[in-house]
Amino acid sequence: MSALDQTHDRTLTSWVTSANGHADFPIQNLPFGIFQPHGGSPRGGVAIGDEILDLREAVSLGLFEGPAREAAEAASGATLNPLMAVGAAARRALRLRLSELLAEHGAERAKVEGYATILLHQAADCTLHLPARIGDYTDFYAGINHATNVGRLFRPDNPLMPNYKYVPIGYHGRASSVRVSGGDVVRPNGQRKPASEEFPSFGPSRNLDYELELGIWIGPGNALSQPIPIAQAAEHIVGYCLLNDWSARDIQGWEYQPLGPFLAKNFHTSISPWLVTAEALAPFRSAQPARPEGDPRPMDYLWSEADQQAGALDIRLDVLLETATDRVAGRRPVRIGGSNTRELYWTPAQMVAHHASGGCNLAPGDLFGSGTISGTTTDSFGSLLEITEGGRKPLALPAGETRRFLEDGDEVIFRAHGVRDGFVSIGFGECRGRIAPAI
Amino acid sequence: MSALDQTHDRTLTSWVTSANGHADFPIQNLPFGIFQPHGGSPRGGVAIGDEILDLREAVSLGLFEGPAREAAEAASGATLNPLMAVGAAARRALRLRLSELLAEHGAERAKVEGYATILLHQAADCTLHLPARIGDYTDFYAGINHATNVGRLFRPDNPLMPNYKYVPIGYHGRASSVRVSGGDVVRPNGQRKPASEEFPSFGPSRNLDYELELGIWIGPGNALSQPIPIAQAAEHIVGYCLLNDWSARDIQGWEYQPLGPFLAKNFHTSISPWLVTAEALAPFRSAQPARPEGDPRPMDYLWSEADQQAGALDIRLDVLLETATDRVAGRRPVRIGGSNTRELYWTPAQMVAHHASGGCNLAPGDLFGSGTISGTTTDSFGSLLEITEGGRKPLALPAGETRRFLEDGDEVIFRAHGVRDGFVSIGFGECRGRIAPAI
């Protein structure tokens, strides 16, 4: 876990004035991403207010030295994989230097601000790309309320599997179809067999859903057959994003036995473009919530005192929906759910340690999903499956529409913020996707 | 499906004399791989008898023109991903030209043989690498006898799931831990909970197994949201290899509900190093075996007349075991199982069409496993789980040892051959792995 330092100082402001009071990207955040300015090539940048600092140009201008320069150069190319590989020390040196360069009262403000036209791009004028070439993508199932809610639909008396409180359940997902936020999510075709029909049929999914997840970016990896001890696991996490694990529930229900979800999930996964670093989130760590009495203690390979004390994240999550009708009418998106990462039964470090415990090798640019994060009340659920109890109780929207599952034209928007007294709030930016009709 | 042409002529022999009568690599095969000569860098090559033709050197010597040159250049680098991307036409042109260059009675034999010291490397002196950077790895479950045998262990009266004969069941596997044949496979640690114990414990897998599978290499891919019609699916397959889906049965049994296998499989997957092309296998295609009466016809998106007529493969498969005791005693490996790819319920083209049917994008260098290929008799089973009925009936080896599951020091060897009257047999080379003790 990262320590607090001067980059978290609540009194810090930036000469990039749009950053001051910005809901997502004040100077205390400094997330990394890959952006493409109009007419330019993709390269690494840092979100600051409504603008993006161009790391390639900043390196060319000689603004970094030592480990900070090493990290900035690693973040100057078309993917952040090299930055993810450098390790926490260089990454922290870069953060410290970026904070200094962008600070309203920084020693070099005059010089740096003089470069502003070279260094800064209006975010609205840039295209954002995936932050990394994703090697492998793994989806966990650590949202215990989601697992309970979904399990209850199938097994009312015994919703959680016997392994749930011992094993950080996860499965491999499809890396090639992970896409950055924005644009269309095409409704998949697939085999569906409702209980009311004798035989399956092939056609557009009728039960298309979102899943609200935290994305976890892996930094330095491990060699095959060399597990990662839980005490070192946090050092392998470079940062976080939002992740929408779009799910076709009808396809999933028919295909998933006995080897798990496949086509129900691999048609598209959306992530937010900005990698919010572990360092930026230092103020928003929390103790792992106490397990209910009777729950087993995590096994030794999943237990460290430091992780239990500060390994969880305290991030507020929101799900908004904008329907096609809303869009035409000019209505703002409606909040339909959301919760907090404190609802996760396993910490990100436990996921890393578990994943590598049998020897599986992780690599810089691997991505984990946390599993759907739901609270315990309907307005805190992270999927329509839970909100509508499998489609049986449609959600009533304020303008009079209802939803069992997603309809064509619906746009789902995730947002996330770290909020804590004594600190400036930071955000993740948005993770968006709009449902397009099946082909 | 590829057509027969002069490269399959049974009377063809090579001036590389070790190729003539070679069990795996006669001139009718010409598989591609990535090899590294002593002191050199990894590059593409072609197995011919006991030697490897260096494609980088062959390009430098100007031996190719037109599409053959395009393909040869694409195969000259450190991975075959570029070759996989070029498509069937250029790949076939390269095969035709290689056959001509290596033929005993080829028009340019004298010139080419004069380059032999530059062009050829003794395979025994070279290191073989993975043929490609694997983007995503998917494991299917198309071995219906395996699915039945495994299902019977858990559900004696109803071993196959209701979806099995409609859905080419598959799941995403771990790409990062796929390794080329040879070397150690370290026994994984993990959570296990035998029925006899009240609580799970963490430690070395006690039920380590192999799974005999065909590997399928994807060539040209598809864009996200653009399915691949079944009639075109075969053109997206560049070739085949052997694949050992090492499996920790005790870890699998405890972790796999409800999202499928994870750590039980992702510690190591072995593949044979040579990509046997779809073109080389043209003589060893067969009609898809007739489905038993009462089985449903494949849905339209999985049905093409051409695929039903010639989309299956007729490849003999063998599993051999060499124990540490055998090795010390100088005994040869013992055949303990093996079957034929005709036991697969779905063709490779059906796997491709299904995978992309919901819009998932495939890419050159993606790898599929077929699922474990078992026959219907104990000596044809593709895993110890099936041979020993879950460990209950130990396998008696000829020299007096027995096996429930794999022990440290055991080496598992897969072999495969296309055999058909009127054609020269070709082989895949070996897929080997030796169990090393848990760390």
Short mmCIF file of C-alpha atoms in Angstrom, two decimals, chain B residues 286-291 308 312 342-344:
data_model
loop_
_atom_site.label_atom_id
_atom_site.label_comp_id
_atom_site.label_asym_id
_atom_site.label_seq_id
_atom_site.Cartn_x
_atom_site.Cartn_y
_atom_site.Cartn_z
CA SER B 286 -12.86 -36.71 -43.00
CA ALA B 287 -16.59 -36.30 -42.89
CA GLN B 288 -17.95 -35.31 -39.52
CA PRO B 289 -19.04 -38.64 -38.02
CA ALA B 290 -22.80 -39.07 -38.17
CA ARG B 291 -24.57 -38.02 -35.00
CA GLN B 308 -19.97 -31.78 -42.61
CA ALA B 312 -13.34 -33.28 -39.32
CA ARG B 342 -12.61 -38.14 -35.16
CA GLU B 343 -13.98 -38.46 -31.61
CA LEU B 344 -14.60 -34.70 -31.50
#
